[in-house]
Coordinates of C-alpha atoms and ligand atoms in Angstrom, one line a residue:
M170 CA 132.8 93.0 92.9
I171 CA 132.6 94.5 96.4
L172 CA 132.0 98.2 96.8
T173 CA 131.6 100.0 100.0
M174 CA 128.2 101.6 99.5
G175 CA 127.9 103.6 102.7
A176 CA 124.9 103.6 105.0
A177 CA 121.9 105.7 104.3
G178 CA 122.5 109.3 105.2
A179 CA 126.2 108.6 105.8
I180 CA 127.3 110.0 102.5
A181 CA 128.8 113.5 102.8
C182 CA 127.1 115.2 99.9
S183 CA 129.4 116.6 97.4
A184 CA 130.6 120.1 98.2
A185 CA 130.7 122.7 95.4
P186 CA 133.8 122.1 93.3
A187 CA 136.0 125.2 92.9
A188 CA 134.3 127.5 90.4
N189 CA 137.3 129.5 89.4
K190 CA 138.9 126.7 87.3
Q191 CA 139.0 126.8 83.5
P192 CA 136.5 124.2 82.2
A193 CA 138.2 121.4 80.4
A194 CA 137.8 121.1 76.7
R195 CA 136.3 117.6 76.8
P196 CA 134.4 117.3 80.1
N197 CA 132.8 114.1 81.2
V198 CA 129.0 114.1 80.9
L199 CA 126.8 112.3 83.5
V200 CA 123.1 112.4 82.8
I201 CA 121.0 111.2 85.8
L202 CA 117.5 110.5 84.7
A203 CA 115.0 109.7 87.5
D204 CA 111.7 107.9 86.8
D205 CA 108.4 109.6 87.6
L206 CA 110.0 112.1 89.9
G207 CA 107.8 115.1 90.0
Y208 CA 108.5 118.8 89.7
G209 CA 107.9 119.1 93.4
D210 CA 109.6 115.9 94.7
L211 CA 113.0 117.3 95.6
G212 CA 113.9 119.5 98.6
C213 CA 115.3 122.3 96.3
Y214 CA 111.9 122.3 94.5
G215 CA 109.9 122.5 97.7
A216 CA 109.3 118.9 98.6
K217 CA 107.7 118.3 102.0
N218 CA 108.2 115.2 104.3
V219 CA 111.4 114.0 102.7
T220 CA 114.8 115.6 102.4
T221 CA 117.2 115.4 99.4
P222 CA 120.4 116.9 100.7
C223 CA 122.6 115.5 97.9
V224 CA 120.5 116.7 95.1
D225 CA 120.1 120.1 96.9
S226 CA 123.9 120.4 97.2
L227 CA 124.2 119.7 93.4
A228 CA 121.7 122.5 92.8
A229 CA 123.6 124.8 95.2
S230 CA 126.7 124.4 93.0
G231 CA 124.9 124.5 89.7
V232 CA 121.8 125.9 88.0
R233 CA 118.3 124.8 88.9
F234 CA 115.7 125.3 86.2
T235 CA 112.0 126.0 86.9
D236 CA 110.6 125.6 83.4
C237 CA 112.3 122.4 81.9
H238 CA 110.2 120.0 80.0
A239 CA 110.5 116.4 79.2
T240 CA 109.2 115.8 75.7
A241 CA 106.6 113.3 76.8
A242 CA 104.5 112.4 79.9
T243 CA 105.6 108.8 79.9
S244 CA 108.9 107.0 79.8
T245 CA 109.4 105.4 76.4
P246 CA 108.7 108.4 74.2
S247 CA 110.5 110.7 76.6
R248 CA 113.6 108.6 76.6
Y249 CA 113.5 108.0 72.9
A250 CA 113.5 111.8 72.2
L251 CA 116.2 112.5 74.8
L252 CA 118.6 109.9 73.3
T253 CA 117.8 110.5 69.6
G254 CA 116.9 114.2 69.4
E255 CA 113.7 113.2 67.5
Y256 CA 110.2 113.7 68.9
A257 CA 108.8 110.3 69.6
W258 CA 105.4 111.2 68.1
R259 CA 107.1 111.2 64.7
R260 CA 107.0 107.4 65.0
K261 CA 104.2 105.0 65.7
D262 CA 106.0 102.5 67.8
T263 CA 107.3 104.6 70.6
D264 CA 104.4 104.2 73.1
V265 CA 105.1 102.7 76.6
A266 CA 107.1 99.6 75.6
A267 CA 106.5 96.1 76.9
G268 CA 109.4 94.2 78.4
N269 CA 109.7 92.1 75.2
A270 CA 109.5 95.0 72.7
G271 CA 112.1 94.8 70.0
M272 CA 114.7 97.5 70.0
I273 CA 112.9 100.8 69.2
I274 CA 115.9 102.8 68.3
R275 CA 117.3 101.0 65.3
P276 CA 121.0 100.2 65.1
E277 CA 121.5 102.5 62.1
Q278 CA 119.9 105.4 64.0
Y279 CA 122.1 108.1 65.4
T280 CA 122.1 108.5 69.2
M281 CA 123.6 110.7 71.8
A282 CA 125.9 107.7 72.6
D283 CA 127.0 107.5 69.0
M284 CA 127.8 111.2 69.2
F285 CA 130.0 110.9 72.3
K286 CA 131.6 107.7 71.0
S287 CA 132.6 109.3 67.8
A288 CA 134.2 112.1 69.8
G289 CA 136.4 109.5 71.6
Y290 CA 134.3 109.2 74.8
R291 CA 133.7 106.0 76.7
T292 CA 129.9 105.6 76.8
A293 CA 127.7 103.8 79.3
A294 CA 123.9 103.2 79.9
I295 CA 123.0 102.0 83.3
G296 CA 119.6 101.4 84.9
K297 CA 116.2 101.6 83.3
W298 CA 116.1 101.3 79.6
H299 CA 112.5 100.8 78.4
L300 CA 113.3 101.2 74.7
G301 CA 113.2 97.6 73.6
L302 CA 115.9 95.0 73.0
G303 CA 116.6 92.5 70.3
D304 CA 115.5 92.3 66.7
R305 CA 111.8 91.7 67.0
T306 CA 109.1 92.0 69.6
G307 CA 108.3 88.8 71.4
E308 CA 111.0 86.8 69.7
Q309 CA 114.0 87.4 72.0
D310 CA 115.9 84.4 73.3
W311 CA 116.8 85.7 76.7
N312 CA 119.1 82.7 77.2
A313 CA 121.6 83.9 74.7
P314 CA 123.3 87.2 73.7
L315 CA 120.7 89.4 72.1
P316 CA 121.3 90.2 68.4
A317 CA 120.5 93.8 68.8
A318 CA 121.3 95.7 72.0
L319 CA 122.9 98.9 73.3
G320 CA 126.3 98.1 71.8
D321 CA 124.6 98.8 68.5
L322 CA 123.5 102.2 69.7
G323 CA 126.9 103.6 70.6
F324 CA 127.1 102.4 74.2
D325 CA 130.4 100.7 75.1
Y326 CA 129.0 99.4 78.3
S327 CA 125.5 98.8 79.5
Y328 CA 123.8 97.3 82.6
I329 CA 120.1 97.8 82.3
M330 CA 116.6 96.7 83.1
A331 CA 114.9 95.8 79.8
A332 CA 111.8 97.9 80.6
T333 CA 110.5 98.9 84.0
A334 CA 110.5 97.2 87.4
D335 CA 106.8 96.4 87.0
R336 CA 107.4 94.6 83.7
V337 CA 109.0 91.2 83.1
P338 CA 111.7 90.1 82.5
C339 CA 112.9 90.9 86.0
V340 CA 116.6 90.5 85.3
F341 CA 119.5 92.9 84.5
I342 CA 121.0 92.8 81.0
E343 CA 124.7 93.5 80.8
N344 CA 126.2 94.2 77.4
G345 CA 123.3 92.4 75.7
Q346 CA 123.1 89.3 77.8
V347 CA 121.3 88.4 81.0
A348 CA 123.6 89.3 83.9
N349 CA 124.3 86.6 86.4
Y350 CA 122.6 84.1 84.1
D351 CA 121.4 80.9 85.7
P352 CA 121.6 78.0 83.3
S353 CA 119.4 75.9 85.7
A354 CA 116.5 78.3 85.1
P355 CA 116.1 79.2 81.4
I356 CA 114.1 82.4 80.9
E357 CA 110.9 82.6 78.9
V358 CA 108.8 85.8 78.4
N359 CA 105.3 86.3 77.0
Y360 CA 103.0 89.2 77.1
H361 CA 99.9 87.3 76.0
H362 CA 99.9 83.9 77.8
N363 CA 101.1 82.5 81.0
F364 CA 103.3 79.4 81.1
P365 CA 101.7 76.2 82.4
G366 CA 102.1 75.9 86.2
E367 CA 103.4 79.4 86.8
T368 CA 101.7 81.5 89.5
T369 CA 100.2 84.9 89.0
G370 CA 99.1 87.7 91.2
K371 CA 95.6 87.2 89.9
D372 CA 95.3 83.6 90.8
N373 CA 97.7 83.4 93.8
P374 CA 97.3 86.6 95.8
E375 CA 98.5 84.7 98.9
L376 CA 102.0 84.7 97.3
L377 CA 102.2 88.5 97.1
T378 CA 104.3 88.8 100.2
N379 CA 106.0 92.1 99.3
M380 CA 103.3 94.1 97.5
R381 CA 99.8 93.8 96.1
P382 CA 98.5 95.6 93.0
S383 CA 95.9 98.3 93.1
H384 CA 95.2 98.1 89.4
G385 CA 96.7 95.9 86.7
H386 CA 100.0 94.3 87.6
D387 CA 98.5 90.9 88.4
Q388 CA 100.5 88.7 86.2
S389 CA 103.8 86.9 87.0
I390 CA 105.1 87.0 90.5
V391 CA 108.7 87.8 91.1
N392 CA 110.1 88.6 94.6
G393 CA 106.6 88.5 96.1
I394 CA 105.4 91.2 93.7
S395 CA 103.2 90.6 90.7
R396 CA 104.1 92.4 87.4
I397 CA 102.9 93.2 83.9
G398 CA 103.6 90.2 81.6
Y399 CA 104.5 86.6 82.1
M400 CA 107.9 85.1 82.7
K401 CA 109.3 81.8 83.7
G402 CA 112.8 81.0 85.1
G403 CA 115.5 83.4 85.8
G404 CA 116.7 81.7 89.1
K405 CA 119.5 83.6 90.6
A406 CA 119.5 86.2 87.9
L407 CA 116.2 87.6 89.1
W408 CA 116.5 91.0 90.7
K409 CA 115.5 91.8 94.2
D410 CA 113.6 95.1 94.1
E411 CA 115.2 96.2 97.3
N412 CA 118.7 96.0 95.7
I413 CA 118.0 97.7 92.4
A414 CA 119.4 101.1 93.5
D415 CA 122.5 99.5 95.0
S416 CA 123.1 97.3 92.0
I417 CA 122.9 100.1 89.4
T418 CA 124.9 102.4 91.6
A419 CA 127.6 99.8 92.1
H420 CA 127.9 99.2 88.3
A421 CA 128.0 103.0 87.7
V422 CA 130.7 103.5 90.3
N423 CA 132.7 100.7 88.7
F424 CA 132.4 102.2 85.3
L425 CA 133.6 105.6 86.7
R426 CA 136.6 103.9 88.3
E427 CA 137.6 102.1 85.2
N428 CA 137.3 105.2 83.0
T429 CA 139.3 107.9 84.6
D430 CA 141.8 108.3 81.7
E431 CA 139.4 109.1 78.9
P432 CA 136.3 111.3 78.9
F433 CA 133.1 109.5 79.5
F434 CA 129.4 109.9 78.8
M435 CA 127.1 108.0 81.2
Y436 CA 123.4 107.8 80.9
F437 CA 122.3 106.8 84.4
A438 CA 118.6 106.1 84.6
T439 CA 117.2 105.1 88.0
N440 CA 114.3 102.9 88.8
D441 CA 113.3 105.3 91.6
V442 CA 110.6 106.5 92.0
H443 CA 108.7 104.2 89.6
V444 CA 106.4 101.4 90.9
P445 CA 106.7 99.0 92.4
R446 CA 108.4 101.2 95.0
F447 CA 110.4 98.9 97.2
P448 CA 113.4 100.8 98.6
N449 CA 116.1 99.1 100.6
E450 CA 115.6 98.6 104.3
R451 CA 118.2 101.4 104.8
F452 CA 115.8 104.0 103.5
R453 CA 112.6 102.7 105.1
G454 CA 111.2 105.5 107.3
K455 CA 113.6 108.1 105.9
S456 CA 110.4 110.0 104.9
T457 CA 107.0 110.2 106.5
M458 CA 105.4 109.3 103.2
G459 CA 105.9 105.6 103.1
V460 CA 107.7 103.9 100.2
R461 CA 107.2 106.7 97.7
G462 CA 109.0 109.2 99.9
D463 CA 111.6 106.6 100.9
A464 CA 112.3 105.9 97.3
I465 CA 113.0 109.6 96.9
A466 CA 115.4 109.4 99.8
Q467 CA 117.0 106.3 98.0
F468 CA 117.3 108.4 94.8
D469 CA 119.0 111.1 96.7
W470 CA 121.5 108.6 98.2
T471 CA 122.2 107.3 94.7
V472 CA 123.0 110.8 93.5
G473 CA 125.1 111.5 96.5
R474 CA 127.0 108.2 96.0
L475 CA 127.8 109.1 92.3
L476 CA 128.8 112.7 93.2
A477 CA 131.1 111.4 96.0
E478 CA 132.7 109.0 93.6
L479 CA 133.4 111.9 91.1
D480 CA 135.0 113.8 94.0
S481 CA 137.1 110.9 95.2
L482 CA 138.3 110.1 91.7
G483 CA 139.3 113.8 91.3
I484 CA 137.1 114.3 88.3
A485 CA 134.2 116.3 89.6
D486 CA 135.6 119.6 88.3
N487 CA 135.8 118.1 84.9
T488 CA 132.3 116.6 84.8
I489 CA 129.0 118.1 83.7
V490 CA 126.2 116.6 85.7
V491 CA 122.6 116.9 84.5
L492 CA 119.8 115.7 86.8
T493 CA 116.2 115.4 85.6
S494 CA 113.2 113.1 85.3
D495 CA 111.6 111.3 82.4
N496 CA 108.0 112.5 83.1
G497 CA 105.8 113.9 85.8
P498 CA 104.7 112.1 89.0
V499 CA 102.0 109.7 89.8
V500 CA 100.9 108.6 93.2
D501 CA 98.9 105.4 92.7
D502 CA 100.4 103.8 89.6
G503 CA 99.0 100.3 90.2
Y504 CA 100.3 99.1 93.6
D505 CA 98.7 99.3 96.9
D506 CA 101.6 101.1 98.6
R507 CA 99.6 103.8 100.5
A508 CA 101.5 106.6 98.6
K509 CA 98.3 108.7 98.4
E510 CA 97.2 108.3 102.0
L511 CA 100.7 109.2 103.3
L512 CA 101.4 112.4 101.2
G513 CA 100.8 114.5 104.3
G514 CA 100.5 117.8 102.3
H515 CA 103.4 117.0 99.9
S516 CA 102.5 117.8 96.3
P517 CA 104.6 115.7 93.9
T518 CA 103.9 118.1 91.0
G519 CA 104.8 121.1 93.1
G520 CA 101.2 122.2 92.7
L521 CA 101.1 121.9 89.0
R522 CA 97.9 120.5 87.5
G523 CA 97.8 116.9 86.2
G524 CA 100.7 114.5 86.6
K525 CA 102.3 111.6 84.6
Y526 CA 100.3 110.9 81.4
S527 CA 98.8 114.4 81.5
A528 CA 98.8 117.3 79.0
F529 CA 98.7 119.6 81.9
E530 CA 102.0 120.9 83.2
G531 CA 102.3 118.2 85.8
G532 CA 102.9 115.7 83.0
T533 CA 106.1 117.1 81.6
R534 CA 107.5 119.9 83.7
V535 CA 110.4 118.2 85.5
P536 CA 113.3 119.1 87.8
F537 CA 116.4 120.0 85.8
I538 CA 119.7 120.7 87.5
V539 CA 123.0 121.3 85.6
R540 CA 126.4 121.5 87.2
W541 CA 129.5 122.3 85.2
P542 CA 132.2 123.6 87.5
G543 CA 133.7 126.8 86.3
V544 CA 130.8 127.4 83.9
T545 CA 127.4 127.2 85.6
P546 CA 126.8 129.9 88.2
N547 CA 126.6 128.4 91.7
G548 CA 123.1 128.1 93.0
L549 CA 121.3 130.0 90.2
T550 CA 117.6 129.5 89.8
D551 CA 116.7 129.9 86.2
S552 CA 113.3 130.3 84.6
T553 CA 114.4 129.9 81.0
I554 CA 112.2 127.5 79.1
V555 CA 114.3 124.4 78.2
S556 CA 113.6 120.9 76.9
H557 CA 115.2 117.5 77.0
I558 CA 115.0 117.5 73.2
D559 CA 117.9 119.9 73.0
L560 CA 120.4 117.9 75.1
L561 CA 121.8 116.0 72.1
A562 CA 122.5 119.1 70.0
S563 CA 123.8 121.0 73.0
F564 CA 126.3 118.4 73.9
G565 CA 127.0 118.1 70.2
S566 CA 128.1 121.8 70.1
L567 CA 130.4 121.1 73.1
L568 CA 132.0 118.2 71.2
D569 CA 132.0 120.0 67.8
A570 CA 130.2 117.0 66.6
R571 CA 129.2 116.7 63.0
I572 CA 125.7 115.3 63.3
P573 CA 124.7 113.3 60.2
R574 CA 122.1 114.9 57.9
G575 CA 118.6 114.0 59.0
S576 CA 119.6 112.8 62.4
A577 CA 118.4 114.4 65.6
P578 CA 116.0 116.6 63.6
D579 CA 114.3 118.2 66.5
S580 CA 117.3 118.9 68.7
Q581 CA 118.7 122.5 68.8
N582 CA 121.9 123.7 70.4
A583 CA 120.9 125.3 73.7
L584 CA 124.2 124.8 75.5
D585 CA 124.4 128.3 76.8
A586 CA 120.8 128.2 78.0
I587 CA 121.1 124.8 79.8
T588 CA 124.3 125.9 81.5
G589 CA 122.7 129.1 82.8
R590 CA 124.6 131.6 80.7
D591 CA 121.9 132.7 78.4
F592 CA 118.4 133.6 79.5
T593 CA 116.9 133.8 76.0
S594 CA 114.9 130.7 75.6
R595 CA 113.7 128.6 72.8
P596 CA 110.5 130.2 71.4
W597 CA 108.5 127.2 72.3
V598 CA 108.6 123.5 73.4
I599 CA 106.4 120.7 72.4
E600 CA 105.0 118.2 74.9
Q601 CA 103.4 114.8 74.2
A602 CA 100.7 113.4 76.6
Y603 CA 98.0 110.8 76.8
D604 CA 96.6 109.7 73.4
N605 CA 99.6 111.4 71.8
T606 CA 98.0 114.8 72.3
L607 CA 100.5 117.6 71.7
S608 CA 100.8 120.8 73.6
V609 CA 102.9 123.9 73.1
R610 CA 104.5 125.9 75.8
T611 CA 105.9 129.3 75.2
P612 CA 107.2 131.6 77.9
E613 CA 103.7 133.2 77.9
W614 CA 101.3 130.5 76.9
K615 CA 100.3 126.9 77.3
Y616 CA 98.2 125.4 74.5
I617 CA 96.6 121.9 74.4
H618 CA 95.5 120.6 71.0
P619 CA 91.9 119.3 71.0
S620 CA 91.5 115.6 71.7
K621 CA 88.6 113.2 72.0
G622 CA 90.3 111.3 74.7
P623 CA 89.0 110.8 78.2
A624 CA 89.3 113.5 80.9
I625 CA 90.8 111.1 83.5
V626 CA 93.4 108.4 82.9
P627 CA 91.1 105.4 82.6
W628 CA 93.0 103.0 84.9
G629 CA 92.9 104.1 88.5
T630 CA 95.6 106.7 88.7
E631 CA 93.0 109.5 89.3
I632 CA 95.1 111.8 87.1
E633 CA 93.4 114.4 84.8
T634 CA 94.6 113.8 81.3
G635 CA 94.1 117.5 80.4
L636 CA 92.3 116.4 77.2
R637 CA 89.3 118.2 75.9
N638 CA 87.5 118.2 72.6
E639 CA 88.2 121.9 72.1
P640 CA 91.3 124.1 72.0
Q641 CA 92.6 125.0 75.5
L642 CA 94.8 128.0 76.0
F643 CA 96.2 129.1 79.4
H644 CA 98.3 132.1 80.2
T645 CA 101.4 130.9 82.1
S646 CA 100.4 133.3 85.0
D647 CA 97.4 130.9 85.4
R648 CA 99.8 128.3 86.9
D649 CA 96.8 126.0 87.8
E650 CA 95.7 125.9 84.1
L651 CA 92.1 126.7 85.3
H652 CA 91.1 129.5 82.9
N653 CA 90.8 128.5 79.3
V654 CA 91.1 131.7 77.3
A655 CA 91.1 130.1 73.9
A656 CA 87.9 131.9 72.9
K657 CA 89.4 135.3 73.9
Y658 CA 92.7 134.9 72.0
P659 CA 91.8 133.2 68.6
D660 CA 95.0 134.6 67.1
V661 CA 97.2 133.0 69.7
V662 CA 95.3 129.7 69.2
N663 CA 96.0 130.0 65.5
E664 CA 99.6 130.7 66.1
M665 CA 99.9 127.6 68.4
E666 CA 98.1 125.4 65.9
A667 CA 100.5 126.6 63.2
I668 CA 103.4 125.6 65.4
I669 CA 102.0 122.1 65.8
A670 CA 101.0 121.7 62.2
G671 CA 104.5 123.0 61.1
E672 CA 106.2 120.4 63.3
R673 CA 103.9 117.6 62.2
N674 CA 104.5 118.5 58.5
K675 CA 108.2 118.1 59.0
S676 CA 107.6 114.3 59.3
K677 CA 105.9 114.1 55.9
Ligands
NG6_265 C1 101.2 101.8 82.7 C2 101.2 101.1 84.0 C3 102.0 101.9 85.0 C4 103.4 102.2 84.5 C5 103.2 102.9 83.1 C6 104.6 103.1 82.5 C7 99.2 99.7 84.4 C8 97.8 99.7 84.9 N1 99.8 100.9 84.5 O1 100.5 101.1 81.7 O2 102.1 101.2 86.2 O3 104.1 101.0 84.3 O4 102.5 102.1 82.2 O5 105.3 104.0 83.2 O6 99.6 98.7 83.9 S1 106.5 104.7 82.6 O7 107.0 105.7 83.5 O8 107.5 103.7 82.4 O9 106.1 105.3 81.3
CA266 CA1 108.5 107.4 83.9

């Protein structure tokens, strides 16, 4: 497959589609989920030292939310909740998944993809998965079709990374099998032991030609970068980090081209801006922040490429685009990429306290842009409190879906809110952070449940977890979450505790 990808910066970012058209009854839905992209990492959210013209043009022709929350401050639980409409903390096995985790969403479970598929949509998942594959943890045979994969979860097509770029196996999986499989290099994966004779970042630092770890990430070496976990083989199926964005974009474009006749749902999850950040040469130097900023530029290009394709296929007017991130940002997440030194005054969280992993707002407050031509008001900035948990039921209302009893228990229809037509918000959202600590956000308050966990993420990220062994209550006017007023407002604390207890009890 050869696709013209366009040079960096050469993409004319999608213009606002005509807003006076009647919205179609069954619009396409494209969900673009960035990885570790912070609230402040996009131009339209105040980023410094990097420009994001394509994302900004999407915001200019849609609604940009200032109080949207991922359900969790790390990837696996955040994605689990988004795709199933169930809070991840209701289950034990939804913590950051290893690359050889068994499939966390079970085949019989109802997903957003099932919902679209039942409504006659063509469905695709492309990019980062991080929700396990195969029947059982550690028992996958990566050299054969996996017995449980995304086809069992309602996706007609998938082209995914099993986990993250910093976790083995470093290969793409297409429709449940290793893409570009190389029979001369059978793949083995183990998260406990190395394979005899295989090099690691720990023992062979001289082989780390592309990037060195700053903490962790010193196991198998692939493409001159050491990772978490051990793998062997892969041969020509192994990815090159510098081509991940191009590869997932090309597969997404292909899917769009092949599905112009029926409505589609595409879950498009980028690797950017997760570690290891290793953007293509075309994006090097596009920011003044080194690879983290250049990865943001690469993300923007990716978005522009997809929007341009919607335009040239003539389907932009008929496509809802949602752009968001799985959790808050982190600067040093385990590779020595100088991201911290080169920030130059840029704040990835947009000044919010904490970051990825954190119970403070930096952990889960994320960019959220929605464009639905003819429906979303152009260029609106909306401070309504919204949550990823409601995407499933919101799209469900659009499709008139009959959601099976017991499925998506936490998802509520917020279609009017997320399309900028209704400023009355959910009364509260729940956020999950380090140590599975739960917080509640209302338009007025932020409450963090007491936790005995550490104050700082214990492995080198330098991020405050936001955890304290006492109730913490902040007024939302205290954007920095500096003044704990729990002692002053015991009734509010009780109210917040009752919300958490009520939600937890629903699982029992
Ligand atoms: C952490 C990793 C971090 C990242 C994270 C998951 C170490 C020291 N740190 O355990 O680099 O991979 O897990 O990120 O291993 S997430 O965005 O996919 O949740
Ligand atoms: Ca993430």
